[in-house]
CSV table of C-alpha atoms and ligand atoms in Angstrom, one decimal:
chain,number,residue,atom,x,y,z
F,17,MET,CA,0.0,0.0,0.0
F,18,THR,CA,1.4,3.4,-1.0
F,19,GLU,CA,1.3,6.0,1.7
F,20,ILE,CA,2.6,9.6,1.5
F,21,THR,CA,2.7,12.4,4.0
F,22,VAL,CA,2.2,15.9,2.6
F,23,ARG,CA,4.6,18.3,4.3
F,24,SER,CA,3.8,21.5,2.6
F,25,VAL,CA,2.1,23.0,-0.4
F,26,GLU,CA,3.5,25.8,-2.6
F,27,LEU,CA,0.9,28.0,-4.3
F,28,ARG,CA,2.0,30.2,-7.2
F,29,GLU,CA,0.3,32.2,-9.9
F,30,VAL,CA,1.6,31.7,-13.4
F,31,GLY,CA,0.9,33.8,-16.5
F,32,LEU,CA,1.3,32.6,-20.1
F,33,PRO,CA,0.6,34.9,-23.0
F,34,LEU,CA,-1.9,33.4,-25.5
F,35,VAL,CA,-0.9,33.1,-29.2
F,36,ARG,CA,-4.1,35.0,-30.1
F,37,PRO,CA,-6.8,36.5,-28.0
F,38,PHE,CA,-9.5,34.0,-27.0
F,39,ARG,CA,-13.0,35.5,-27.0
F,40,THR,CA,-16.1,33.9,-25.6
F,41,SER,CA,-19.6,35.2,-24.8
F,42,PHE,CA,-18.3,36.0,-21.3
F,43,GLY,CA,-15.1,37.9,-22.2
F,44,GLU,CA,-11.8,38.1,-24.0
F,45,GLU,CA,-8.4,36.8,-22.7
F,46,THR,CA,-5.0,37.6,-24.0
F,47,GLU,CA,-3.1,35.8,-21.2
F,48,LYS,CA,-3.8,32.7,-19.3
F,49,ARG,CA,-3.3,33.3,-15.6
F,50,CYS,CA,-3.8,30.4,-13.2
F,51,LEU,CA,-2.7,28.9,-9.9
F,52,LEU,CA,-0.2,26.1,-9.8
F,53,LEU,CA,0.2,23.9,-6.7
F,54,ARG,CA,3.3,21.9,-5.8
F,55,VAL,CA,2.9,19.4,-3.1
F,56,ASP,CA,6.0,18.4,-1.1
F,57,ALA,CA,5.6,14.9,0.3
F,58,GLY,CA,9.3,14.2,1.1
F,59,ASP,CA,10.6,11.7,-1.4
F,60,VAL,CA,8.0,12.8,-4.0
F,61,THR,CA,6.4,16.0,-5.2
F,62,GLY,CA,3.2,16.5,-7.1
F,63,TRP,CA,1.8,19.2,-9.3
F,64,GLY,CA,-1.8,20.5,-9.7
F,65,GLU,CA,-3.4,23.2,-11.8
F,66,CYS,CA,-6.5,25.3,-10.9
F,67,VAL,CA,-8.8,26.0,-13.8
F,68,ALA,CA,-10.1,29.3,-12.2
F,69,ASP,CA,-9.5,32.5,-14.1
F,70,VAL,CA,-8.7,36.0,-13.1
F,71,GLU,CA,-12.3,37.0,-12.8
F,72,PRO,CA,-15.4,34.9,-11.9
F,73,ARG,CA,-16.9,34.9,-15.4
F,74,TYR,CA,-17.0,31.3,-16.6
F,75,GLY,CA,-17.7,30.1,-13.1
F,76,GLU,CA,-18.0,31.4,-9.6
F,77,GLU,CA,-14.4,30.9,-8.6
F,78,TRP,CA,-11.5,33.1,-9.5
F,79,ASN,CA,-7.7,33.0,-8.9
F,80,ASP,CA,-7.4,35.2,-5.8
F,81,GLY,CA,-10.4,33.5,-4.2
F,82,ALA,CA,-9.1,30.1,-4.9
F,83,ARG,CA,-5.7,31.0,-3.5
F,84,VAL,CA,-7.2,32.2,-0.2
F,85,CYS,CA,-9.5,29.2,0.0
F,86,LEU,CA,-6.6,26.8,-0.5
F,87,ALA,CA,-4.2,28.6,1.9
F,88,ARG,CA,-6.7,29.1,4.6
F,89,PHE,CA,-9.0,26.0,4.5
F,90,LEU,CA,-8.2,23.3,2.0
F,91,VAL,CA,-4.5,22.8,2.4
F,92,PRO,CA,-4.5,23.0,6.2
F,93,SER,CA,-7.3,20.4,6.3
F,94,VAL,CA,-5.3,18.0,4.1
F,95,LEU,CA,-2.1,18.6,6.1
F,96,ALA,CA,-3.8,18.1,9.4
F,97,GLY,CA,-5.2,14.8,8.4
F,98,GLY,CA,-1.9,13.0,8.4
F,99,PRO,CA,-0.6,10.3,6.0
F,100,ILE,CA,-2.6,9.6,2.8
F,101,SER,CA,-3.0,6.0,1.7
F,102,ASP,CA,-5.9,6.7,-0.7
F,103,PRO,CA,-6.4,9.9,-2.8
F,104,ALA,CA,-10.1,9.8,-1.8
F,105,GLN,CA,-9.0,11.0,1.6
F,106,VAL,CA,-8.3,14.4,0.1
F,107,THR,CA,-12.0,14.7,-0.9
F,108,GLU,CA,-13.0,13.6,2.6
F,109,ARG,CA,-10.8,16.1,4.4
F,110,VAL,CA,-12.1,19.1,2.3
F,111,ARG,CA,-15.7,18.0,2.3
F,112,TRP,CA,-16.6,20.4,5.0
F,113,VAL,CA,-15.9,23.3,2.7
F,114,ARG,CA,-18.9,24.0,0.6
F,115,GLY,CA,-18.3,24.5,-3.1
F,116,HIS,CA,-14.9,25.8,-4.3
F,117,ARG,CA,-14.7,22.8,-6.6
F,118,MET,CA,-11.9,24.3,-8.8
F,119,ALA,CA,-9.7,24.9,-5.8
F,120,LYS,CA,-10.4,21.4,-4.4
F,121,ALA,CA,-9.7,19.9,-7.8
F,122,ALA,CA,-6.3,21.5,-8.0
F,123,LEU,CA,-5.3,20.2,-4.6
F,124,GLU,CA,-6.6,16.7,-5.3
F,125,MET,CA,-4.6,16.7,-8.6
F,126,ALA,CA,-1.4,17.7,-6.9
F,127,VAL,CA,-1.7,15.1,-4.0
F,128,LEU,CA,-2.8,12.4,-6.5
F,129,ASP,CA,0.3,13.2,-8.7
F,130,ALA,CA,2.6,12.8,-5.7
F,131,TRP,CA,0.8,9.6,-4.5
F,132,LEU,CA,0.9,8.0,-7.9
F,133,ARG,CA,4.6,8.9,-8.3
F,134,ALA,CA,5.3,7.3,-4.9
F,135,GLY,CA,3.7,4.1,-6.2
F,136,GLY,CA,5.2,4.4,-9.7
F,137,ALA,CA,1.7,4.4,-11.4
F,138,SER,CA,0.4,6.6,-14.1
F,139,LEU,CA,-2.7,8.7,-13.8
F,140,ALA,CA,-4.1,7.1,-17.0
F,141,SER,CA,-3.8,3.6,-15.6
F,142,TYR,CA,-5.2,4.8,-12.2
F,143,VAL,CA,-8.4,6.2,-13.7
F,144,GLY,CA,-8.9,3.3,-16.1
F,145,ALA,CA,-7.7,4.6,-19.4
F,146,VAL,CA,-8.2,2.3,-22.4
F,147,ARG,CA,-6.3,4.2,-25.1
F,148,GLU,CA,-2.8,5.4,-25.7
F,149,ARG,CA,-3.8,8.1,-28.1
F,150,VAL,CA,-7.0,10.2,-28.1
F,151,PRO,CA,-8.7,12.1,-31.0
F,152,CYS,CA,-8.8,15.8,-30.5
F,153,GLY,CA,-11.0,18.8,-31.3
F,154,VAL,CA,-10.4,22.5,-31.1
F,155,SER,CA,-12.4,25.5,-29.8
F,156,VAL,CA,-12.4,28.6,-31.9
F,157,GLY,CA,-12.9,32.0,-30.2
F,158,ILE,CA,-15.3,34.6,-31.5
F,159,ALA,CA,-13.5,36.6,-34.2
F,160,SER,CA,-14.3,40.1,-35.6
F,161,THR,CA,-15.1,38.8,-39.0
F,162,VAL,CA,-16.3,35.5,-40.4
F,163,ASP,CA,-13.3,35.4,-42.8
F,164,ALA,CA,-10.9,35.7,-39.9
F,165,MET,CA,-12.7,32.8,-38.2
F,166,LEU,CA,-12.6,30.7,-41.4
F,167,ASP,CA,-8.9,31.3,-41.8
F,168,GLU,CA,-8.3,30.1,-38.3
F,169,ILE,CA,-10.5,27.1,-38.8
F,170,HIS,CA,-8.7,26.1,-42.1
F,171,GLY,CA,-5.4,26.2,-40.2
F,172,TYR,CA,-6.7,23.9,-37.5
F,173,LEU,CA,-8.2,21.4,-40.0
F,174,ALA,CA,-4.9,21.4,-41.9
F,175,LYS,CA,-3.3,20.3,-38.6
F,176,GLY,CA,-5.7,17.4,-38.3
F,177,TYR,CA,-8.3,18.4,-35.6
F,178,ARG,CA,-11.3,16.2,-35.8
F,179,ARG,CA,-14.0,18.5,-34.6
F,180,VAL,CA,-14.3,22.3,-34.6
F,181,LYS,CA,-16.3,24.1,-31.9
F,182,LEU,CA,-17.4,27.7,-32.6
F,183,LYS,CA,-17.9,30.0,-29.7
F,184,ILE,CA,-21.2,32.0,-30.2
F,185,GLU,CA,-22.9,35.0,-28.5
F,186,PRO,CA,-26.0,36.9,-29.3
F,187,GLY,CA,-25.5,38.7,-32.6
F,188,ARG,CA,-22.7,36.4,-33.7
F,189,ASP,CA,-24.5,33.1,-34.1
F,190,VAL,CA,-26.7,31.7,-36.8
F,191,GLU,CA,-25.3,33.8,-39.6
F,192,VAL,CA,-21.7,33.1,-38.7
F,193,VAL,CA,-22.3,29.4,-38.1
F,194,GLY,CA,-24.3,29.1,-41.4
F,195,ARG,CA,-21.4,30.6,-43.4
F,196,VAL,CA,-18.9,28.3,-41.8
F,197,ARG,CA,-21.2,25.3,-42.5
F,198,ASP,CA,-21.6,26.4,-46.1
F,199,GLU,CA,-17.8,26.5,-46.6
F,200,LEU,CA,-17.2,23.3,-44.6
F,201,PRO,CA,-20.2,21.0,-45.3
F,202,ASP,CA,-18.6,17.8,-44.0
F,203,THR,CA,-16.6,19.0,-41.0
F,204,PRO,CA,-17.9,18.0,-37.5
F,205,LEU,CA,-19.0,21.3,-36.1
F,206,SER,CA,-20.4,22.3,-32.7
F,207,VAL,CA,-21.2,25.6,-31.0
F,208,ASP,CA,-20.7,26.8,-27.4
F,209,ALA,CA,-22.7,29.7,-26.0
F,210,ASN,CA,-21.4,29.7,-22.5
F,211,ALA,CA,-24.9,30.3,-21.1
F,212,ALA,CA,-25.4,33.5,-23.1
F,213,TYR,CA,-29.1,32.9,-24.2
F,214,THR,CA,-32.5,32.5,-22.6
F,215,PRO,CA,-35.6,30.5,-23.5
F,216,ALA,CA,-36.8,33.5,-25.5
F,217,ASP,CA,-34.1,32.6,-28.0
F,218,THR,CA,-35.7,29.2,-28.8
F,219,PRO,CA,-36.3,30.2,-32.5
F,220,LEU,CA,-32.6,31.0,-32.9
F,221,PHE,CA,-31.7,27.4,-31.7
F,222,GLU,CA,-34.4,26.0,-34.1
F,223,ALA,CA,-32.5,27.8,-36.9
F,224,LEU,CA,-29.1,26.3,-35.6
F,225,ASP,CA,-30.9,23.0,-35.5
F,226,GLU,CA,-30.9,23.0,-39.3
F,227,LEU,CA,-27.1,23.3,-39.6
F,228,GLY,CA,-26.2,19.7,-38.8
F,229,LEU,CA,-24.2,20.4,-35.7
F,230,VAL,CA,-22.7,17.7,-33.6
F,231,MET,CA,-24.1,19.5,-30.5
F,232,ILE,CA,-25.0,22.8,-29.0
F,233,GLU,CA,-23.1,23.4,-25.8
F,234,GLN,CA,-24.5,25.3,-22.8
F,235,PRO,CA,-27.0,27.5,-24.6
F,236,LEU,CA,-28.9,28.6,-21.5
F,237,GLY,CA,-28.3,29.5,-17.8
F,238,HIS,CA,-25.1,28.3,-16.2
F,239,ASP,CA,-27.0,26.8,-13.3
F,240,ASP,CA,-30.1,25.6,-15.2
F,241,LEU,CA,-31.4,22.2,-16.1
F,242,THR,CA,-35.2,22.6,-16.6
F,243,ASP,CA,-35.0,25.3,-19.4
F,244,HIS,CA,-32.4,23.1,-21.2
F,245,ALA,CA,-34.8,20.1,-20.9
F,246,ARG,CA,-37.6,22.2,-22.6
F,247,LEU,CA,-35.2,23.3,-25.3
F,248,GLN,CA,-33.8,19.9,-25.9
F,249,ALA,CA,-37.3,18.6,-26.5
F,250,ARG,CA,-37.6,20.9,-29.4
F,251,LEU,CA,-34.3,20.1,-31.1
F,252,ARG,CA,-32.8,17.2,-33.0
F,253,THR,CA,-29.3,18.5,-32.3
F,254,PRO,CA,-28.0,17.1,-28.9
F,255,ILE,CA,-27.6,19.7,-26.2
F,256,CYS,CA,-24.3,19.3,-24.4
F,257,LEU,CA,-24.1,20.7,-20.8
F,258,ASP,CA,-20.9,22.1,-19.4
F,259,GLU,CA,-21.3,24.8,-16.7
F,260,SER,CA,-24.6,23.2,-15.4
F,261,ILE,CA,-22.9,19.9,-14.5
F,262,ARG,CA,-21.1,20.4,-11.1
F,263,ASN,CA,-20.9,16.8,-10.0
F,264,ALA,CA,-22.1,13.3,-10.8
F,265,HIS,CA,-25.4,14.0,-9.1
F,266,ASP,CA,-26.1,16.9,-11.6
F,267,ALA,CA,-25.1,14.6,-14.4
F,268,VAL,CA,-27.7,12.0,-13.4
F,269,ALA,CA,-30.4,14.7,-12.9
F,270,ALA,CA,-29.6,16.3,-16.3
F,271,VAL,CA,-29.9,13.0,-18.1
F,272,GLU,CA,-33.0,11.9,-16.3
F,273,LEU,CA,-34.7,15.3,-17.0
F,274,GLY,CA,-33.7,15.2,-20.7
F,275,ALA,CA,-31.7,18.4,-20.3
F,276,CYS,CA,-28.8,17.1,-22.4
F,277,ARG,CA,-27.8,14.2,-24.6
F,278,VAL,CA,-24.0,14.8,-24.2
F,279,ILE,CA,-21.8,15.9,-21.3
F,280,ASN,CA,-18.6,18.0,-21.4
F,281,ILE,CA,-16.5,16.8,-18.4
F,282,LYS,CA,-14.0,19.1,-16.9
F,283,PRO,CA,-12.3,17.7,-13.8
F,284,GLY,CA,-11.7,21.2,-12.5
F,285,ARG,CA,-15.4,22.1,-12.8
F,286,VAL,CA,-16.6,19.0,-10.9
F,287,GLY,CA,-14.2,19.2,-8.0
F,288,GLY,CA,-11.5,16.8,-9.2
F,289,LEU,CA,-10.4,13.8,-11.2
F,290,LEU,CA,-12.2,11.3,-8.9
F,291,GLU,CA,-15.5,13.1,-9.2
F,292,ALA,CA,-14.9,13.4,-13.0
F,293,THR,CA,-14.6,9.6,-13.2
F,294,ARG,CA,-17.9,9.3,-11.4
F,295,VAL,CA,-19.5,11.7,-13.9
F,296,HIS,CA,-18.0,9.5,-16.7
F,297,GLY,CA,-19.4,6.4,-15.0
F,298,ALA,CA,-22.9,7.8,-14.5
F,299,ALA,CA,-23.0,8.9,-18.2
F,300,ARG,CA,-21.7,5.6,-19.4
F,301,GLU,CA,-24.2,3.6,-17.5
F,302,ARG,CA,-27.0,5.6,-19.1
F,303,GLY,CA,-25.5,5.5,-22.6
F,304,VAL,CA,-24.7,9.2,-22.7
F,305,PRO,CA,-21.6,10.1,-24.7
F,306,VAL,CA,-19.1,12.4,-23.0
F,307,TRP,CA,-15.9,14.3,-23.9
F,308,ILE,CA,-13.3,16.2,-22.0
F,309,GLY,CA,-13.4,20.0,-22.1
F,310,GLY,CA,-10.6,22.4,-21.7
F,311,MET,CA,-9.9,25.6,-19.8
F,312,LEU,CA,-6.8,26.8,-21.6
F,313,GLU,CA,-4.7,24.7,-19.2
F,314,THR,CA,-0.9,24.7,-19.1
F,315,GLY,CA,0.8,21.4,-19.7
F,316,ILE,CA,0.0,20.3,-16.2
F,317,GLY,CA,-3.8,20.4,-16.6
F,318,ARG,CA,-3.5,19.4,-20.2
F,319,ALA,CA,-1.8,16.1,-19.2
F,320,THR,CA,-4.6,15.2,-16.8
F,321,ASN,CA,-7.3,16.1,-19.4
F,322,LEU,CA,-5.6,13.7,-21.9
F,323,ALA,CA,-5.5,10.9,-19.3
F,324,MET,CA,-9.3,11.4,-18.7
F,325,ALA,CA,-9.9,11.5,-22.5
F,326,ALA,CA,-8.6,7.9,-22.7
F,327,LEU,CA,-11.5,6.6,-20.6
F,328,PRO,CA,-13.9,4.1,-22.4
F,329,GLY,CA,-17.0,6.3,-22.2
F,330,VAL,CA,-15.3,9.3,-23.8
F,331,THR,CA,-16.6,8.7,-27.3
F,332,MET,CA,-16.3,12.2,-28.8
F,333,PRO,CA,-13.2,14.3,-29.5
F,334,GLY,CA,-12.8,16.9,-26.8
F,335,ASP,CA,-11.2,20.4,-26.4
F,336,THR,CA,-7.9,18.6,-25.6
F,337,SER,CA,-5.9,20.6,-28.1
F,338,ALA,CA,-2.1,20.9,-28.6
F,339,SER,CA,-0.1,23.3,-26.5
F,340,GLU,CA,0.6,25.5,-29.6
F,341,ARG,CA,-3.1,26.1,-30.0
F,342,TYR,CA,-2.8,28.4,-27.0
F,343,PHE,CA,0.8,29.0,-26.1
F,344,HIS,CA,4.1,29.9,-27.8
F,345,HIS,CA,5.8,28.3,-24.8
F,346,ASP,CA,4.0,25.9,-22.5
F,347,LEU,CA,5.2,25.3,-19.0
F,348,THR,CA,5.9,21.7,-19.8
F,349,PRO,CA,7.4,20.1,-22.9
F,350,PRO,CA,4.7,20.9,-25.5
F,351,PHE,CA,1.8,18.5,-26.2
F,352,VAL,CA,1.8,18.0,-30.0
F,353,LEU,CA,-1.0,16.9,-32.3
F,354,ASP,CA,-0.3,14.1,-34.7
F,355,PRO,CA,-1.4,14.8,-38.3
F,356,ASP,CA,-4.1,12.1,-37.8
F,357,GLY,CA,-5.7,14.4,-35.2
F,358,THR,CA,-4.7,12.5,-32.1
F,359,MET,CA,-2.5,13.2,-29.1
F,360,ALA,CA,-0.5,10.8,-26.9
F,361,VAL,CA,-1.8,10.1,-23.4
F,362,PRO,CA,1.0,10.7,-20.9
F,363,SER,CA,2.2,7.3,-19.6
F,364,GLY,CA,4.9,8.2,-17.0
F,365,PRO,CA,4.4,8.1,-13.3
F,366,GLY,CA,1.8,10.4,-11.9
F,367,ILE,CA,0.4,13.0,-14.3
F,368,GLY,CA,3.5,12.2,-16.5
F,369,VAL,CA,4.8,15.8,-16.8
F,370,GLU,CA,6.5,18.5,-14.8
F,371,PRO,CA,7.0,22.2,-15.4
F,372,LEU,CA,10.3,23.1,-17.1
F,373,PRO,CA,12.3,25.0,-14.4
F,374,ASP,CA,13.2,28.0,-16.6
F,375,ARG,CA,9.7,28.3,-18.0
F,376,LEU,CA,8.2,28.1,-14.5
F,377,GLU,CA,10.7,30.7,-13.2
F,378,ALA,CA,9.9,33.1,-16.1
F,379,SER,CA,6.1,32.9,-15.7
F,380,SER,CA,5.6,32.8,-11.9
F,381,SER,CA,4.5,35.5,-9.5
F,382,GLY,CA,3.2,35.5,-5.9
F,383,ILE,CA,4.7,32.3,-4.5
F,384,GLN,CA,3.3,31.3,-1.1
F,385,LEU,CA,4.2,28.3,1.1
F,386,VAL,CA,1.5,26.6,3.3
F,387,GLU,CA,3.0,24.4,6.0
F,388,ARG,CA,1.4,22.4,8.7
F,389,SER,CA,0.6,24.7,11.6
F,390,ALA,CA,2.3,23.9,15.0
F,391,GLU,CA,0.0,21.9,17.3
A,268,NPQ,C1,-15.7,26.1,-22.5
A,268,NPQ,N1,-13.3,26.4,-22.9
A,268,NPQ,O1,-15.8,25.0,-22.9
A,268,NPQ,C2,-14.4,26.7,-22.1
A,268,NPQ,C3,-14.5,28.1,-21.7
A,268,NPQ,C4,-13.3,28.9,-21.3
A,268,NPQ,C5,-11.7,25.8,-24.7
A,268,NPQ,O2,-13.8,26.7,-25.1
A,268,NPQ,C6,-9.5,31.3,-19.0
A,268,NPQ,C7,-10.0,30.3,-18.1
A,268,NPQ,C8,-10.1,31.4,-20.2
A,268,NPQ,C9,-11.1,29.5,-18.5
A,268,NPQ,C10,-11.8,30.6,-21.9
A,268,NPQ,C11,-13.0,26.3,-24.2
A,268,NPQ,C12,-11.2,30.6,-20.6
A,268,NPQ,C13,-11.7,29.6,-19.7
A,268,NPQ,C14,-12.8,29.8,-22.2
A,268,NPQ,C15,-12.7,28.8,-20.1
A,268,NPQ,O3,-16.7,26.7,-22.2
A,269,MG,MG1,-18.2,25.1,-22.7
């Protein structure tokens, strides 16, 4: 039995410039800023990445809030609990804190990485991966013109991506997507609204329903299931829920209500890799296809997403794109897309990657060490 004792946890903010601005219905980013955690467990260390952003736009959490929650509540609870012989103990020790799933997920990832390294096992094997390579899709930000968007899409298709997801927002939707569909009649296309619409927009979704999309992601409220169920009943195109699915319980409720026919799993959004495997299991039992989303992760979070994408119920290409889709220089050795549109699942111990020391140094700010408090 593998057992580790976490001695301290280092929290740091890293900033990586994006190769091009990424615009969604909730805002535009030119730099990815996130918290990275390094767990020191003596003989082994582990890395975790928090998917929160600078501001609470995609979800309720944000970097400064996540850092304080980790430093004040989550890390001390894990440190105080003593040795860890099962990663599920992390979940148990932080259960008393309501919500803060992104912060919890980052800590679980870092402890799990250290624990797996201590036992010499890979994350992929631990979660039950069944593939060594996974098919990948790409998410395309809202551009100022359709031509600019098409240029970008043609570039991705030339690299091999197997599905293209277009971000939409009110005023940049049916017409834009229709023009892309006209130019690319056979490309698997989807759209993601990031909760920008209301039930009053149903006619707009009925128009999108004619465009042969693979799915329509999170059209309505970020915390809604019932409006989505009513909309899904009127559409042939599957609705995929992202923001609305906070845990496996939500996934079951969404499927039973008919609120979606596809689920986007993001380990960070559901509170960790272990809960993400439960979302996967719940969907699989019910015959609901899932795929792994992306939050513009550095190589740390990208590695864990790839491991999850190798699970048997993940039957659609996800937003697990190559490092170069987002960054000139990733924190880890870059993840590269094969011309066949697949990427390799990391197979080394733990999450299989570590930050490159010089890249980490060059992109870090605000480093904080959280140690066990004296009894
Ligand atoms: C989605 N991701 O599926 C998200 C949204 C998103 C790849 O489309 C910083 C932090 C920027 C989190 C931009 C993709 C982000 C972010 C987009 C999440 O809805
Ligand atoms: Mg989404």
